[in-house]
Structure formats: structure tokens, C-alpha cells
Amino acid sequence: MLKLWRWYQNCLSVNPVKTQIISSGLIWGIGDIAAQAVTHSTALKKKNPLSISKEDQDFRIKWKRVATTSLFGMAFVGPVGHFWYEGLDRLRLQYQPKSIRFVATKVALDGLIFGPVDLLVFFTYMGFATGKNVNQVKEDVKRDFLPALLVEGGIWPIVQVANFRFVPVKDQLLYVNLFCLLDSCFLSWLEQQQNAAWKKHFFKSYVSLRELHARSN
């Protein structure tokens, strides 16, 4: 394990962007395989055990989807994440490094800018990559964006506080990518749920709250 870490650090020193691109692609691909496994298992539990055939029981990886998701990690998360974290660290010119204000500002910017953009690009890309038209992609984004944003909004700030406080800048994307293994699994699973009943209920509840808030004002 130590040798692998040293090898990674060497690759990061020699070709930082290329290393981030490849590692991000691998992690997002693995996350999608995990998401497919979760979706398959969930679907089996919903069916009557007597009606499940051996063909239904067998888990088959959709490699085209894995490649599509992996490409998102390589084309967006890797290069954009690399320059994003390097750019955020320039805040050290205005704030004392590792200070509460320094970390809080980085967490806030990451949550308000990179997080929403990352989700928007992911759902838009996945929609077009699967052959959907503009209107279908808009509906998918409307359906999936808010649930994902709220769930991740309660998790990522905690993850990023530790990241910006203790992890060297050159390793911050790797740290994020390790959590992205779970995040990519979650996003892929969420996207695969299509028009699940819980999504419709979530969206209706949100619309009702907005209407109630508008009336009160």
C-alpha cells in the first residue's frame, strides 16, 4: 500500500493534471458499477421471490454506462477539480492559512459554486449521453438536481472542512475523489431511479413549501 501511495505521489509530481484525470475516471467508473449493483439488488427486493427468474437474479454490468460515467470523471471532475482546488488555495493571500476564516470561505465557495455546477453538469451530461433530447434532459435535471443538492449539501461541507484544514493542496482532489467513490455511486443510483415515486413526492413537497412561502410574503 505504501509503494502504491509513493507511486501515486510520484505521478502527481510529474503529471498532476493527467494523474487527476485518470484517477477520477477510475473512481467514477467504480462508483457507477456499485450503483448498478445497488439498483439491481433493490429491484430484486421489490419483486415477488416466486416470480424472479435466474436471468433476473444474475447481475450484469452495463459497461457502456460505466464508460459514460467514467468519462464524466475524466473530462470534468479531474481537470476542473484540479484547477478549482489550486485556485481556492490562492485565498491564502487574503487570509491566514488554516485559519477558521480561510477554511470557512473555501467551504462556502465550494458548496455554493462547485457543488451545484458539478451536479448540473453531471445530470445534463448523463441525459445527453443516453440519447435524450433537450426537453427530456430539462425534466431529468428538474427531477434529480434538488434532491441531490440537498443530500450532498448536508454531507460535503463536513468532508471539506477536514479537507481544507488538514490535507495538502496537491492531495485535496484525491481526498475528494475517495469520497466521490460513494458520491458517484449515489448520483448514478439517483439518476437510474428515473421517475421513482419518492422523487415525485419530494418535488411536490418542495413546490408546496415554495408556494406557501410566497403567499406568506
mmCIF file of C-alpha atoms in Angstrom:
data_model
loop_
_atom_site.group_PDB
_atom_site.id
_atom_site.type_symbol
_atom_site.label_atom_id
_atom_site.label_comp_id
_atom_site.label_asym_id
_atom_site.label_seq_id
_atom_site.Cartn_x
_atom_site.Cartn_y
_atom_site.Cartn_z
ATOM 1 C CA MET A 1 0.000 0.000 0.000
ATOM 2 C CA LEU A 2 2.888 2.310 0.848
ATOM 3 C CA LYS A 3 4.501 1.591 -2.534
ATOM 4 C CA LEU A 4 1.223 2.406 -4.299
ATOM 5 C CA TRP A 5 0.994 5.688 -2.422
ATOM 6 C CA ARG A 6 4.575 6.602 -3.315
ATOM 7 C CA TRP A 7 3.905 5.721 -6.947
ATOM 8 C CA TYR A 8 0.813 7.923 -6.962
ATOM 9 C CA GLN A 9 2.690 10.817 -5.362
ATOM 10 C CA ASN A 10 5.410 10.489 -7.991
ATOM 11 C CA CYS A 11 2.826 10.528 -10.803
ATOM 12 C CA LEU A 12 1.185 13.540 -9.180
ATOM 13 C CA SER A 13 4.501 15.398 -9.078
ATOM 14 C CA VAL A 14 5.402 14.594 -12.695
ATOM 15 C CA ASN A 15 1.964 14.852 -14.356
ATOM 16 C CA PRO A 16 -0.539 16.343 -11.877
ATOM 17 C CA VAL A 17 -3.415 17.024 -14.292
ATOM 18 C CA LYS A 18 -3.062 13.718 -16.129
ATOM 19 C CA THR A 19 -2.923 11.818 -12.821
ATOM 20 C CA GLN A 20 -6.070 13.570 -11.545
ATOM 21 C CA ILE A 21 -7.900 12.850 -14.807
ATOM 22 C CA ILE A 22 -7.088 9.123 -14.790
ATOM 23 C CA SER A 23 -7.785 8.614 -11.076
ATOM 24 C CA SER A 24 -11.091 10.491 -11.301
ATOM 25 C CA GLY A 25 -12.186 8.412 -14.284
ATOM 26 C CA LEU A 26 -11.390 5.154 -12.487
ATOM 27 C CA ILE A 27 -13.177 6.172 -9.302
ATOM 28 C CA TRP A 28 -16.330 7.361 -11.036
ATOM 29 C CA GLY A 29 -16.417 4.182 -13.108
ATOM 30 C CA ILE A 30 -16.143 2.013 -9.988
ATOM 31 C CA GLY A 31 -18.835 4.129 -8.347
ATOM 32 C CA ASP A 32 -21.200 3.503 -11.248
ATOM 33 C CA ILE A 33 -20.670 -0.264 -11.039
ATOM 34 C CA ALA A 34 -21.538 -0.065 -7.343
ATOM 35 C CA ALA A 35 -24.625 1.987 -8.176
ATOM 36 C CA GLN A 36 -25.766 -0.596 -10.719
ATOM 37 C CA ALA A 37 -25.321 -3.329 -8.119
ATOM 38 C CA VAL A 38 -27.385 -1.372 -5.582
ATOM 39 C CA THR A 39 -30.120 -0.711 -8.146
ATOM 40 C CA HIS A 40 -30.193 -4.379 -9.166
ATOM 41 C CA SER A 41 -30.432 -5.541 -5.559
ATOM 42 C CA THR A 42 -33.190 -3.017 -4.789
ATOM 43 C CA ALA A 43 -35.197 -4.092 -7.824
ATOM 44 C CA LEU A 44 -34.995 -7.751 -6.785
ATOM 45 C CA LYS A 45 -36.296 -6.973 -3.301
ATOM 46 C CA LYS A 46 -39.366 -5.279 -4.763
ATOM 47 C CA LYS A 47 -40.314 -8.342 -6.812
ATOM 48 C CA ASN A 48 -42.162 -11.416 -5.677
ATOM 49 C CA PRO A 49 -39.468 -14.069 -4.940
ATOM 50 C CA LEU A 50 -41.527 -16.677 -6.814
ATOM 51 C CA SER A 51 -41.599 -14.573 -9.974
ATOM 52 C CA ILE A 52 -37.842 -13.937 -10.128
ATOM 53 C CA SER A 53 -36.128 -15.931 -12.845
ATOM 54 C CA LYS A 54 -32.473 -16.952 -12.835
ATOM 55 C CA GLU A 55 -31.860 -14.384 -15.571
ATOM 56 C CA ASP A 56 -33.273 -11.642 -13.326
ATOM 57 C CA GLN A 57 -31.086 -12.769 -10.433
ATOM 58 C CA ASP A 58 -27.861 -12.506 -12.434
ATOM 59 C CA PHE A 59 -26.209 -9.110 -12.133
ATOM 60 C CA ARG A 60 -24.844 -7.889 -15.461
ATOM 61 C CA ILE A 61 -22.721 -4.789 -15.555
ATOM 62 C CA LYS A 62 -23.747 -2.227 -18.170
ATOM 63 C CA TRP A 63 -20.302 -1.388 -19.400
ATOM 64 C CA LYS A 64 -21.495 1.350 -21.764
ATOM 65 C CA ARG A 65 -22.934 3.195 -18.784
ATOM 66 C CA VAL A 66 -19.730 2.636 -16.789
ATOM 67 C CA ALA A 67 -17.723 4.132 -19.652
ATOM 68 C CA THR A 68 -20.101 7.090 -19.875
ATOM 69 C CA THR A 69 -19.851 7.825 -16.162
ATOM 70 C CA SER A 70 -16.098 7.280 -16.144
ATOM 71 C CA LEU A 71 -15.761 9.787 -18.975
ATOM 72 C CA PHE A 72 -17.504 12.383 -16.829
ATOM 73 C CA GLY A 73 -14.902 11.838 -14.126
ATOM 74 C CA MET A 74 -12.084 12.132 -16.636
ATOM 75 C CA ALA A 75 -13.408 15.069 -18.663
ATOM 76 C CA PHE A 76 -14.890 17.189 -15.880
ATOM 77 C CA VAL A 77 -14.100 16.155 -12.307
ATOM 78 C CA GLY A 78 -10.387 15.506 -12.888
ATOM 79 C CA PRO A 79 -9.263 18.629 -14.772
ATOM 80 C CA VAL A 80 -11.816 21.072 -13.337
ATOM 81 C CA GLY A 81 -11.305 19.776 -9.786
ATOM 82 C CA HIS A 82 -7.527 20.086 -10.108
ATOM 83 C CA PHE A 83 -7.612 23.756 -11.093
ATOM 84 C CA TRP A 84 -10.508 24.526 -8.753
ATOM 85 C CA TYR A 85 -8.634 23.436 -5.625
ATOM 86 C CA GLU A 86 -5.475 25.149 -6.751
ATOM 87 C CA GLY A 87 -7.477 28.322 -7.360
ATOM 88 C CA LEU A 88 -9.187 28.154 -3.961
ATOM 89 C CA ASP A 89 -5.824 27.950 -2.242
ATOM 90 C CA ARG A 90 -4.974 31.421 -3.519
ATOM 91 C CA LEU A 91 -7.205 32.686 -0.740
ATOM 92 C CA ARG A 92 -4.132 32.273 1.457
ATOM 93 C CA LEU A 93 -3.066 35.638 0.015
ATOM 94 C CA GLN A 94 -6.019 37.235 1.824
ATOM 95 C CA TYR A 95 -6.465 35.019 4.872
ATOM 96 C CA GLN A 96 -4.093 33.295 7.231
ATOM 97 C CA PRO A 97 -3.689 29.671 6.031
ATOM 98 C CA LYS A 98 -5.559 27.065 8.104
ATOM 99 C CA SER A 99 -7.456 29.811 9.961
ATOM 100 C CA ILE A 100 -11.192 29.448 10.596
ATOM 101 C CA ARG A 101 -11.981 32.216 8.116
ATOM 102 C CA PHE A 102 -9.723 30.664 5.475
ATOM 103 C CA VAL A 103 -11.343 27.211 5.785
ATOM 104 C CA ALA A 104 -14.891 28.575 6.107
ATOM 105 C CA THR A 105 -14.512 30.724 2.977
ATOM 106 C CA LYS A 106 -13.201 27.789 0.945
ATOM 107 C CA VAL A 107 -16.025 25.515 2.170
ATOM 108 C CA ALA A 108 -18.628 28.173 1.362
ATOM 109 C CA LEU A 109 -17.280 28.808 -2.148
ATOM 110 C CA ASP A 110 -17.010 25.088 -2.824
ATOM 111 C CA GLY A 111 -20.582 24.470 -1.696
ATOM 112 C CA LEU A 112 -22.108 27.479 -3.449
ATOM 113 C CA ILE A 113 -20.222 27.261 -6.745
ATOM 114 C CA PHE A 114 -18.508 23.965 -7.487
ATOM 115 C CA GLY A 115 -21.136 21.695 -5.886
ATOM 116 C CA PRO A 116 -24.173 22.962 -7.842
ATOM 117 C CA VAL A 117 -22.191 23.251 -11.083
ATOM 118 C CA ASP A 118 -20.889 19.697 -10.690
ATOM 119 C CA LEU A 119 -24.418 18.333 -10.216
ATOM 120 C CA LEU A 120 -25.851 20.365 -13.078
ATOM 121 C CA VAL A 121 -23.126 19.221 -15.474
ATOM 122 C CA PHE A 122 -23.460 15.591 -14.325
ATOM 123 C CA PHE A 123 -27.203 15.277 -14.860
ATOM 124 C CA THR A 124 -27.100 17.244 -18.121
ATOM 125 C CA TYR A 125 -24.221 15.176 -19.485
ATOM 126 C CA MET A 126 -25.781 11.852 -18.459
ATOM 127 C CA GLY A 127 -29.044 12.840 -20.118
ATOM 128 C CA PHE A 128 -27.497 13.738 -23.466
ATOM 129 C CA ALA A 129 -25.098 10.773 -23.278
ATOM 130 C CA THR A 130 -28.063 8.381 -23.101
ATOM 131 C CA GLY A 131 -29.689 9.904 -26.186
ATOM 132 C CA LYS A 132 -32.293 12.155 -24.593
ATOM 133 C CA ASN A 133 -33.419 15.423 -26.172
ATOM 134 C CA VAL A 134 -33.242 18.884 -24.625
ATOM 135 C CA ASN A 135 -36.727 18.776 -23.078
ATOM 136 C CA GLN A 136 -36.118 15.335 -21.563
ATOM 137 C CA VAL A 137 -32.808 16.488 -20.109
ATOM 138 C CA LYS A 138 -34.510 19.536 -18.582
ATOM 139 C CA GLU A 139 -37.079 17.288 -16.927
ATOM 140 C CA ASP A 140 -34.345 14.993 -15.605
ATOM 141 C CA VAL A 141 -32.418 17.931 -14.142
ATOM 142 C CA LYS A 142 -35.595 19.325 -12.578
ATOM 143 C CA ARG A 143 -36.325 15.897 -11.075
ATOM 144 C CA ASP A 144 -32.840 14.959 -9.827
ATOM 145 C CA PHE A 145 -30.956 18.194 -9.128
ATOM 146 C CA LEU A 146 -32.723 19.357 -5.984
ATOM 147 C CA PRO A 147 -32.749 16.001 -4.102
ATOM 148 C CA ALA A 148 -29.045 15.526 -4.858
ATOM 149 C CA LEU A 149 -28.178 19.111 -3.892
ATOM 150 C CA LEU A 150 -29.934 18.868 -0.530
ATOM 151 C CA VAL A 151 -28.463 15.478 0.352
ATOM 152 C CA GLU A 152 -24.948 16.477 -0.652
ATOM 153 C CA GLY A 153 -25.356 19.888 0.963
ATOM 154 C CA GLY A 154 -25.592 18.202 4.328
ATOM 155 C CA ILE A 155 -22.553 15.983 3.803
ATOM 156 C CA TRP A 156 -19.902 17.707 1.691
ATOM 157 C CA PRO A 157 -19.321 20.754 3.928
ATOM 158 C CA ILE A 158 -18.275 18.399 6.746
ATOM 159 C CA VAL A 159 -15.999 16.492 4.367
ATOM 160 C CA GLN A 160 -14.465 19.688 3.025
ATOM 161 C CA VAL A 161 -13.735 21.222 6.441
ATOM 162 C CA ALA A 162 -11.319 18.365 7.130
ATOM 163 C CA ASN A 163 -10.006 18.562 3.566
ATOM 164 C CA PHE A 164 -9.183 22.276 3.600
ATOM 165 C CA ARG A 165 -7.895 22.210 7.161
ATOM 166 C CA PHE A 166 -5.594 19.185 7.164
ATOM 167 C CA VAL A 167 -4.927 17.924 3.604
ATOM 168 C CA PRO A 168 -2.138 19.423 1.414
ATOM 169 C CA VAL A 169 -3.460 21.165 -1.706
ATOM 170 C CA LYS A 170 -1.857 18.645 -4.050
ATOM 171 C CA ASP A 171 -3.764 15.803 -2.357
ATOM 172 C CA GLN A 172 -7.115 17.550 -1.897
ATOM 173 C CA LEU A 173 -8.658 16.224 -5.099
ATOM 174 C CA LEU A 174 -7.560 12.685 -4.202
ATOM 175 C CA TYR A 175 -9.219 13.109 -0.813
ATOM 176 C CA VAL A 176 -12.394 14.323 -2.546
ATOM 177 C CA ASN A 177 -12.194 11.514 -5.094
ATOM 178 C CA LEU A 178 -12.164 8.909 -2.334
ATOM 179 C CA PHE A 179 -15.459 10.324 -1.090
ATOM 180 C CA CYS A 180 -16.570 10.618 -4.716
ATOM 181 C CA LEU A 181 -16.458 6.831 -4.848
ATOM 182 C CA LEU A 182 -19.559 6.982 -2.646
ATOM 183 C CA ASP A 183 -20.806 10.186 -4.245
ATOM 184 C CA SER A 184 -20.612 8.826 -7.784
ATOM 185 C CA CYS A 185 -22.396 5.726 -6.577
ATOM 186 C CA PHE A 186 -25.136 7.901 -5.066
ATOM 187 C CA LEU A 187 -25.503 10.137 -8.137
ATOM 188 C CA SER A 188 -25.518 7.204 -10.543
ATOM 189 C CA TRP A 189 -28.096 5.429 -8.375
ATOM 190 C CA LEU A 190 -30.194 8.604 -8.183
ATOM 191 C CA GLU A 191 -30.082 9.067 -11.960
ATOM 192 C CA GLN A 192 -31.040 5.419 -12.506
ATOM 193 C CA GLN A 193 -34.139 5.807 -10.336
ATOM 194 C CA GLN A 194 -35.815 7.732 -13.147
ATOM 195 C CA ASN A 195 -39.347 8.785 -12.077
ATOM 196 C CA ALA A 196 -39.389 6.987 -8.743
ATOM 197 C CA ALA A 197 -42.384 7.750 -6.532
ATOM 198 C CA TRP A 198 -40.210 9.235 -3.758
ATOM 199 C CA LYS A 199 -38.796 11.783 -6.205
ATOM 200 C CA LYS A 200 -42.264 12.933 -7.235
ATOM 201 C CA HIS A 201 -43.271 13.238 -3.593
ATOM 202 C CA PHE A 202 -40.082 15.164 -2.808
ATOM 203 C CA PHE A 203 -40.629 17.579 -5.709
ATOM 204 C CA LYS A 204 -44.308 18.165 -4.858
ATOM 205 C CA SER A 205 -43.392 18.854 -1.219
ATOM 206 C CA TYR A 206 -40.754 21.359 -2.308
ATOM 207 C CA VAL A 207 -43.163 23.133 -4.672
ATOM 208 C CA SER A 208 -45.795 23.296 -1.912
ATOM 209 C CA LEU A 209 -43.269 24.829 0.509
ATOM 210 C CA ARG A 210 -42.256 27.430 -2.055
ATOM 211 C CA GLU A 211 -45.888 28.355 -2.756
ATOM 212 C CA LEU A 212 -46.580 28.607 0.981
ATOM 213 C CA HIS A 213 -43.525 30.817 1.454
ATOM 214 C CA ALA A 214 -44.562 33.040 -1.486
ATOM 215 C CA ARG A 215 -48.065 33.519 -0.051
ATOM 216 C CA SER A 216 -46.715 34.410 3.378
ATOM 217 C CA ASN A 217 -44.639 37.169 1.820
#
